[in-house]
PDB file of C-alpha atoms in Angstrom:
ATOM      1  CA  ARG N   1       0.000   0.000   0.000  1.00  0.00           C
ATOM      2  CA  ASP N   2       1.294   3.452  -0.932  1.00  0.00           C
ATOM      3  CA  ASP N   3       0.269   6.114   1.576  1.00  0.00           C
ATOM      4  CA  ARG N   4       2.365   8.928   0.177  1.00  0.00           C
ATOM      5  CA  PRO N   5       0.377  12.150  -0.211  1.00  0.00           C
ATOM      6  CA  ILE N   6      -0.648  13.413  -3.626  1.00  0.00           C
ATOM      7  CA  SER N   7       0.705  16.825  -4.567  1.00  0.00           C
ATOM      8  CA  THR N   8      -1.944  19.550  -4.521  1.00  0.00           C
ATOM      9  CA  ASP N   9       0.177  22.679  -4.885  1.00  0.00           C
ATOM     10  CA  HIS N  10       2.213  21.869  -7.990  1.00  0.00           C
ATOM     11  CA  SER N  11       2.402  24.154 -10.998  1.00  0.00           C
ATOM     12  CA  GLU N  12      -0.553  24.109 -13.360  1.00  0.00           C
ATOM     13  CA  ASN N  13       2.008  23.606 -16.126  1.00  0.00           C
ATOM     14  CA  LEU N  14       2.752  20.089 -14.874  1.00  0.00           C
ATOM     15  CA  PHE N  15       0.951  17.617 -17.124  1.00  0.00           C
ATOM     16  CA  PHE N  16      -0.603  14.698 -15.253  1.00  0.00           C
ATOM     17  CA  ALA N  17      -3.238  12.403 -16.744  1.00  0.00           C
ATOM     18  CA  LYS N  18      -5.104   9.479 -15.259  1.00  0.00           C
ATOM     19  CA  GLN N  19      -4.642   6.213 -17.131  1.00  0.00           C
ATOM     20  CA  VAL N  20      -7.979   5.147 -18.620  1.00  0.00           C
ATOM     21  CA  ILE N  21      -6.613   2.539 -21.037  1.00  0.00           C
ATOM     22  CA  ASN N  22      -5.294  -0.515 -19.251  1.00  0.00           C
ATOM     23  CA  ASN N  23      -2.745  -1.606 -21.849  1.00  0.00           C
ATOM     24  CA  ALA N  24      -1.181   1.790 -22.552  1.00  0.00           C
ATOM     25  CA  CYS N  25       0.835   2.613 -19.442  1.00  0.00           C
ATOM     26  CA  ALA N  26       4.124   2.685 -21.376  1.00  0.00           C
ATOM     27  CA  THR N  27       2.746   5.126 -23.941  1.00  0.00           C
ATOM     28  CA  GLN N  28       1.337   7.302 -21.182  1.00  0.00           C
ATOM     29  CA  ALA N  29       4.632   7.212 -19.263  1.00  0.00           C
ATOM     30  CA  ILE N  30       6.503   8.429 -22.347  1.00  0.00           C
ATOM     31  CA  LEU N  31       3.946  11.194 -22.862  1.00  0.00           C
ATOM     32  CA  SER N  32       4.366  12.245 -19.226  1.00  0.00           C
ATOM     33  CA  VAL N  33       8.082  12.722 -19.799  1.00  0.00           C
ATOM     34  CA  LEU N  34       7.763  14.484 -23.150  1.00  0.00           C
ATOM     35  CA  LEU N  35       4.983  16.855 -22.085  1.00  0.00           C
ATOM     36  CA  ASN N  36       6.878  17.877 -18.958  1.00  0.00           C
ATOM     37  CA  THR N  37      10.228  18.561 -20.623  1.00  0.00           C
ATOM     38  CA  PRO N  38      10.046  22.102 -22.044  1.00  0.00           C
ATOM     39  CA  SER N  39      13.363  21.710 -23.867  1.00  0.00           C
ATOM     40  CA  VAL N  40      11.881  18.991 -26.092  1.00  0.00           C
ATOM     41  CA  ASP N  41      10.072  20.069 -29.249  1.00  0.00           C
ATOM     42  CA  VAL N  42       7.077  17.705 -29.177  1.00  0.00           C
ATOM     43  CA  GLY N  43       5.491  19.085 -32.341  1.00  0.00           C
ATOM     44  CA  SER N  44       2.158  20.735 -32.940  1.00  0.00           C
ATOM     45  CA  GLU N  45      -0.041  17.706 -32.135  1.00  0.00           C
ATOM     46  CA  LEU N  46       1.223  17.170 -28.578  1.00  0.00           C
ATOM     47  CA  SER N  47       1.716  20.889 -27.927  1.00  0.00           C
ATOM     48  CA  THR N  48      -1.916  21.497 -28.849  1.00  0.00           C
ATOM     49  CA  LEU N  49      -3.064  18.583 -26.693  1.00  0.00           C
ATOM     50  CA  LYS N  50      -1.213  19.910 -23.658  1.00  0.00           C
ATOM     51  CA  GLU N  51      -2.533  23.431 -24.108  1.00  0.00           C
ATOM     52  CA  PHE N  52      -6.087  22.234 -24.819  1.00  0.00           C
ATOM     53  CA  THR N  53      -6.185  20.096 -21.656  1.00  0.00           C
ATOM     54  CA  LYS N  54      -4.389  22.563 -19.377  1.00  0.00           C
ATOM     55  CA  GLU N  55      -7.477  23.221 -17.242  1.00  0.00           C
ATOM     56  CA  PHE N  56      -8.787  19.641 -17.412  1.00  0.00           C
ATOM     57  CA  PRO N  57      -8.797  17.340 -14.375  1.00  0.00           C
ATOM     58  CA  PRO N  58      -6.520  14.277 -14.663  1.00  0.00           C
ATOM     59  CA  ASP N  59      -9.295  11.895 -15.722  1.00  0.00           C
ATOM     60  CA  MET N  60     -10.370  14.170 -18.584  1.00  0.00           C
ATOM     61  CA  LYS N  61      -6.767  14.494 -19.702  1.00  0.00           C
ATOM     62  CA  GLY N  62      -6.603  10.708 -19.813  1.00  0.00           C
ATOM     63  CA  GLU N  63      -9.765  10.593 -21.905  1.00  0.00           C
ATOM     64  CA  THR N  64      -8.303  13.147 -24.299  1.00  0.00           C
ATOM     65  CA  ILE N  65      -5.197  10.999 -24.763  1.00  0.00           C
ATOM     66  CA  SER N  66      -7.372   7.974 -25.520  1.00  0.00           C
ATOM     67  CA  ASN N  67      -9.301   9.958 -28.137  1.00  0.00           C
ATOM     68  CA  SER N  68      -6.198  11.128 -30.014  1.00  0.00           C
ATOM     69  CA  GLU N  69      -5.993   9.387 -33.375  1.00  0.00           C
ATOM     70  CA  ASN N  70      -2.298  10.185 -33.789  1.00  0.00           C
ATOM     71  CA  ILE N  71      -1.375   8.833 -30.363  1.00  0.00           C
ATOM     72  CA  ARG N  72      -3.464   5.715 -31.007  1.00  0.00           C
ATOM     73  CA  THR N  73      -1.706   5.138 -34.326  1.00  0.00           C
ATOM     74  CA  ALA N  74       1.746   5.598 -32.790  1.00  0.00           C
ATOM     75  CA  HIS N  75       0.886   3.274 -29.901  1.00  0.00           C
ATOM     76  CA  ASN N  76      -0.507   0.538 -32.121  1.00  0.00           C
ATOM     77  CA  SER N  77       2.548   0.647 -34.401  1.00  0.00           C
ATOM     78  CA  PHE N  78       4.710  -0.606 -31.517  1.00  0.00           C
ATOM     79  CA  ALA N  79       2.319  -2.432 -29.220  1.00  0.00           C
ATOM     80  CA  ARG N  80       0.976  -5.947 -29.142  1.00  0.00           C
ATOM     81  CA  PRO N  81      -2.261  -6.339 -31.131  1.00  0.00           C
ATOM     82  CA  GLU N  82      -4.563  -5.064 -28.383  1.00  0.00           C
ATOM     83  CA  PRO N  83      -7.017  -2.198 -28.950  1.00  0.00           C
ATOM     84  CA  PHE N  84      -5.990   1.269 -27.809  1.00  0.00           C
ATOM     85  CA  VAL N  85      -9.468   2.151 -26.611  1.00  0.00           C
ATOM     86  CA  PRO N  86     -10.989   2.917 -23.209  1.00  0.00           C
ATOM     87  CA  GLU N  87     -12.330  -0.127 -21.412  1.00  0.00           C
ATOM     88  CA  GLU N  88     -15.587  -0.293 -19.505  1.00  0.00           C
ATOM     89  CA  ARG N  89     -13.794   0.480 -16.257  1.00  0.00           C
ATOM     90  CA  ALA N  90     -10.875   2.774 -15.508  1.00  0.00           C
ATOM     91  CA  ALA N  91      -7.535   1.234 -14.692  1.00  0.00           C
ATOM     92  CA  THR N  92      -6.986   0.623 -10.974  1.00  0.00           C
ATOM     93  CA  SER N  93      -4.152  -0.455  -8.709  1.00  0.00           C
ATOM     94  CA  ASP N  94      -5.256  -4.052  -9.329  1.00  0.00           C
ATOM     95  CA  ASP N  95      -3.840  -3.662 -12.849  1.00  0.00           C
ATOM     96  CA  ASP N  96      -0.386  -2.763 -11.531  1.00  0.00           C
ATOM     97  CA  VAL N  97       1.357  -5.577 -13.428  1.00  0.00           C
ATOM     98  CA  PHE N  98       4.135  -4.685 -15.869  1.00  0.00           C
ATOM     99  CA  HIS N  99       3.244  -1.111 -15.134  1.00  0.00           C
ATOM    100  CA  PHE N 100       5.236   1.933 -16.273  1.00  0.00           C
ATOM    101  CA  ILE N 101       5.471   5.213 -14.400  1.00  0.00           C
ATOM    102  CA  SER N 102       7.501   8.366 -14.989  1.00  0.00           C
ATOM    103  CA  TYR N 103       9.920  10.439 -12.953  1.00  0.00           C
ATOM    104  CA  VAL N 104      10.511  13.989 -14.142  1.00  0.00           C
ATOM    105  CA  PRO N 105      12.265  17.112 -12.849  1.00  0.00           C
ATOM    106  CA  PHE N 106       9.893  20.035 -13.210  1.00  0.00           C
ATOM    107  CA  GLU N 107      10.197  23.614 -12.001  1.00  0.00           C
ATOM    108  CA  GLY N 108      12.473  22.911  -9.057  1.00  0.00           C
ATOM    109  CA  ALA N 109      11.060  19.576  -7.895  1.00  0.00           C
ATOM    110  CA  VAL N 110      10.987  15.918  -8.897  1.00  0.00           C
ATOM    111  CA  TYR N 111       7.607  14.287  -9.507  1.00  0.00           C
ATOM    112  CA  GLU N 112       6.496  10.698  -9.747  1.00  0.00           C
ATOM    113  CA  LEU N 113       3.758  10.457 -12.360  1.00  0.00           C
ATOM    114  CA  ASP N 114       1.703   7.283 -12.097  1.00  0.00           C
ATOM    115  CA  GLY N 115      -1.516   7.186 -14.095  1.00  0.00           C
ATOM    116  CA  LEU N 116      -3.090   4.783 -11.603  1.00  0.00           C
ATOM    117  CA  LYS N 117      -2.879   7.370  -8.839  1.00  0.00           C
ATOM    118  CA  ALA N 118      -5.069  10.401  -8.252  1.00  0.00           C
ATOM    119  CA  GLY N 119      -2.273  12.863  -8.940  1.00  0.00           C
ATOM    120  CA  PRO N 120       1.478  13.468  -9.038  1.00  0.00           C
ATOM    121  CA  ILE N 121       3.718  12.782  -6.050  1.00  0.00           C
ATOM    122  CA  ASN N 122       6.319  15.395  -5.151  1.00  0.00           C
ATOM    123  CA  LEU N 123       9.553  13.591  -4.258  1.00  0.00           C
ATOM    124  CA  GLY N 124      11.394  16.719  -3.170  1.00  0.00           C
ATOM    125  CA  ALA N 125      13.256  19.758  -4.383  1.00  0.00           C
ATOM    126  CA  ALA N 126      15.937  19.303  -7.033  1.00  0.00           C
ATOM    127  CA  THR N 127      17.675  20.940  -9.956  1.00  0.00           C
ATOM    128  CA  GLN N 128      18.397  19.540 -13.399  1.00  0.00           C
ATOM    129  CA  GLU N 129      21.824  18.582 -12.042  1.00  0.00           C
ATOM    130  CA  THR N 130      20.647  16.865  -8.822  1.00  0.00           C
ATOM    131  CA  TRP N 131      17.284  15.312  -9.647  1.00  0.00           C
ATOM    132  CA  LEU N 132      18.687  11.842 -10.350  1.00  0.00           C
ATOM    133  CA  GLU N 133      20.021  11.719  -6.793  1.00  0.00           C
ATOM    134  CA  VAL N 134      16.549  12.495  -5.468  1.00  0.00           C
ATOM    135  CA  VAL N 135      14.762   9.970  -7.653  1.00  0.00           C
ATOM    136  CA  GLN N 136      17.221   7.164  -6.950  1.00  0.00           C
ATOM    137  CA  SER N 137      15.876   6.481  -3.462  1.00  0.00           C
ATOM    138  CA  ALA N 138      12.270   6.512  -4.697  1.00  0.00           C
ATOM    139  CA  ILE N 139      13.039   3.953  -7.381  1.00  0.00           C
ATOM    140  CA  GLN N 140      14.954   1.778  -4.932  1.00  0.00           C
ATOM    141  CA  SER N 141      12.061   1.885  -2.458  1.00  0.00           C
ATOM    142  CA  ARG N 142       9.614   0.863  -5.164  1.00  0.00           C
ATOM    143  CA  ILE N 143      11.768  -2.101  -6.164  1.00  0.00           C
ATOM    144  CA  GLU N 144      12.159  -3.205  -2.542  1.00  0.00           C
ATOM    145  CA  ARG N 145       8.391  -3.034  -2.026  1.00  0.00           C
ATOM    146  CA  TYR N 146       7.920  -5.798  -4.595  1.00  0.00           C
ATOM    147  CA  SER N 147      11.238  -7.615  -4.190  1.00  0.00           C
ATOM    148  CA  LYS N 148       9.747 -10.646  -2.404  1.00  0.00           C
ATOM    149  CA  SER N 149       7.269 -11.413  -5.180  1.00  0.00           C
ATOM    150  CA  GLU N 150       8.679  -9.784  -8.303  1.00  0.00           C
ATOM    151  CA  VAL N 151      12.149  -9.660  -9.831  1.00  0.00           C
ATOM    152  CA  ARG N 152      11.322  -8.249 -13.244  1.00  0.00           C
ATOM    153  CA  PHE N 153      12.020  -4.529 -13.384  1.00  0.00           C
ATOM    154  CA  ASN N 154      12.961  -2.199 -16.231  1.00  0.00           C
ATOM    155  CA  LEU N 155      14.503   1.236 -15.889  1.00  0.00           C
ATOM    156  CA  MET N 156      14.503   3.263 -19.092  1.00  0.00           C
ATOM    157  CA  ALA N 157      15.320   6.839 -19.994  1.00  0.00           C
ATOM    158  CA  VAL N 158      13.989   9.159 -22.660  1.00  0.00           C
ATOM    159  CA  ILE N 159      17.117  10.653 -24.211  1.00  0.00           C
ATOM    160  CA  LYS N 160      18.060  12.740 -27.184  1.00  0.00           C
ATOM    161  CA  ASP N 161      18.573  10.881 -30.459  1.00  0.00           C
ATOM    162  CA  ARG N 162      22.181   9.707 -30.276  1.00  0.00           C
ATOM    163  CA  GLN N 163      22.680  10.177 -34.017  1.00  0.00           C
ATOM    164  CA  LEU N 164      21.547  13.784 -33.648  1.00  0.00           C
ATOM    165  CA  VAL N 165      23.864  14.285 -30.670  1.00  0.00           C
ATOM    166  CA  GLU N 166      26.833  12.994 -32.649  1.00  0.00           C
ATOM    167  CA  SER N 167      25.902  15.073 -35.693  1.00  0.00           C
ATOM    168  CA  GLU N 168      25.753  18.208 -33.548  1.00  0.00           C
ATOM    169  CA  ALA N 169      29.117  17.349 -31.987  1.00  0.00           C
ATOM    170  CA  LEU N 170      30.693  16.912 -35.431  1.00  0.00           C
ATOM    171  CA  ALA N 171      29.217  20.209 -36.580  1.00  0.00           C
ATOM    172  CA  ARG N 172      30.619  21.975 -33.525  1.00  0.00           C
ATOM    173  CA  CYS N 173      34.044  20.449 -34.171  1.00  0.00           C
ATOM    174  CA  ALA N 174      33.903  21.740 -37.749  1.00  0.00           C
ATOM    175  CA  ASP N 175      32.998  25.223 -36.508  1.00  0.00           C
ATOM    176  CA  LEU N 176      35.805  25.097 -33.934  1.00  0.00           C
ATOM    177  CA  LYS N 177      38.294  24.043 -36.601  1.00  0.00           C
ATOM    178  CA  THR N 178      37.216  26.979 -38.750  1.00  0.00           C
ATOM    179  CA  ALA N 179      37.577  29.368 -35.815  1.00  0.00           C
ATOM    180  CA  ILE N 180      41.072  28.080 -35.001  1.00  0.00           C
ATOM    181  CA  THR N 181      42.146  28.329 -38.637  1.00  0.00           C
ATOM    182  CA  GLN N 182      40.868  31.908 -38.838  1.00  0.00           C
ATOM    183  CA  ARG N 183      42.800  32.854 -35.725  1.00  0.00           C
ATOM    184  CA  ILE N 184      45.998  31.169 -36.940  1.00  0.00           C
ATOM    185  CA  GLU N 185      45.730  32.987 -40.268  1.00  0.00           C
ATOM    186  CA  GLY N 186      45.273  36.213 -38.340  1.00  0.00           C
ATOM    187  CA  GLY N 187      48.526  35.641 -36.481  1.00  0.00           C
ATOM    188  CA  GLY N 188      46.760  34.886 -33.231  1.00  0.00           C
ATOM    189  CA  GLY N 189      44.336  37.762 -33.569  1.00  0.00           C
ATOM    190  CA  GLY N 190      41.281  38.374 -35.677  1.00  0.00           C
ATOM    191  CA  ASP N 191      37.614  37.901 -34.996  1.00  0.00           C
ATOM    192  CA  VAL N 192      36.164  34.452 -34.392  1.00  0.00           C
ATOM    193  CA  ASP N 193      32.761  33.087 -33.546  1.00  0.00           C
ATOM    194  CA  MET N 194      31.679  34.294 -30.091  1.00  0.00           C
ATOM    195  CA  ASP N 195      31.159  30.646 -29.031  1.00  0.00           C
ATOM    196  CA  PHE N 196      34.919  30.181 -29.289  1.00  0.00           C
ATOM    197  CA  GLY N 197      36.026  33.476 -27.773  1.00  0.00           C
ATOM    198  CA  ASP N 198      38.230  31.696 -25.240  1.00  0.00           C
ATOM    199  CA  LEU N 199      40.632  30.341 -27.865  1.00  0.00           C
ATOM    200  CA  PRO N 200      44.321  30.985 -27.134  1.00  0.00           C
ATOM    201  CA  THR N 201      46.164  33.609 -29.150  1.00  0.00           C
ATOM    202  CA  ASP N 202      49.577  31.938 -29.162  1.00  0.00           C
ATOM    203  CA  PRO N 203      50.128  30.414 -32.649  1.00  0.00           C
ATOM    204  CA  SER N 204      51.792  27.261 -31.285  1.00  0.00           C
ATOM    205  CA  MET N 205      48.938  26.658 -28.873  1.00  0.00           C
ATOM    206  CA  LEU N 206      46.461  27.205 -31.686  1.00  0.00           C
ATOM    207  CA  ALA N 207      48.309  24.679 -33.849  1.00  0.00           C
ATOM    208  CA  ALA N 208      48.205  22.137 -31.007  1.00  0.00           C
ATOM    209  CA  LYS N 209      44.488  22.804 -30.561  1.00  0.00           C
ATOM    210  CA  LEU N 210      43.905  22.279 -34.271  1.00  0.00           C
ATOM    211  CA  ILE N 211      45.649  18.881 -34.119  1.00  0.00           C
ATOM    212  CA  GLU N 212      43.499  17.975 -31.091  1.00  0.00           C
ATOM    213  CA  VAL N 213      40.290  18.845 -32.949  1.00  0.00           C
ATOM    214  CA  ASP N 214      41.350  16.851 -36.002  1.00  0.00           C
TER     215      ASP N 214
END
């Protein structure tokens, strides 16, 4: 039994939806992460959904998710052949088998977002740099709660496309190489991109830096 209190004073910008489709907890967990990470461009469909449901209670947000044709299509393209439609009853704690929940840092705190609960759970204050330390104990406690009867756990992260990360890194290296070359040709002086304003001015140091970048 989980007696932790539900957060009632969190920001209205925090997206929390009740799970109304029993076989879609993974999809809803991913949505909870995406819709609560402002730095992620989720596109017009999800941006509109979040804005449209901003004043909705959690159960109505869950219903809105279930009625989204695009979300249904995306879910069904990866899921087992089970219908992405609301069932006659809402999901309850009795359905907590192979269940996915989300942990997100949001506006100075870490929240546990579980669609089977009435609302989000505030796990404590944290920054983008420290939130993993805060969430670690919550995850460990959850695992220990089921450790006597269940050994199957998955911990996954929503991360930036690694190919995109590497492409951006290569592009930055190319820009840095250009900046170094411009400074070398200027005899250690000359204007360079503001992002590389801390480059050395000594020609030998610039040459060494160029070799390092290559």
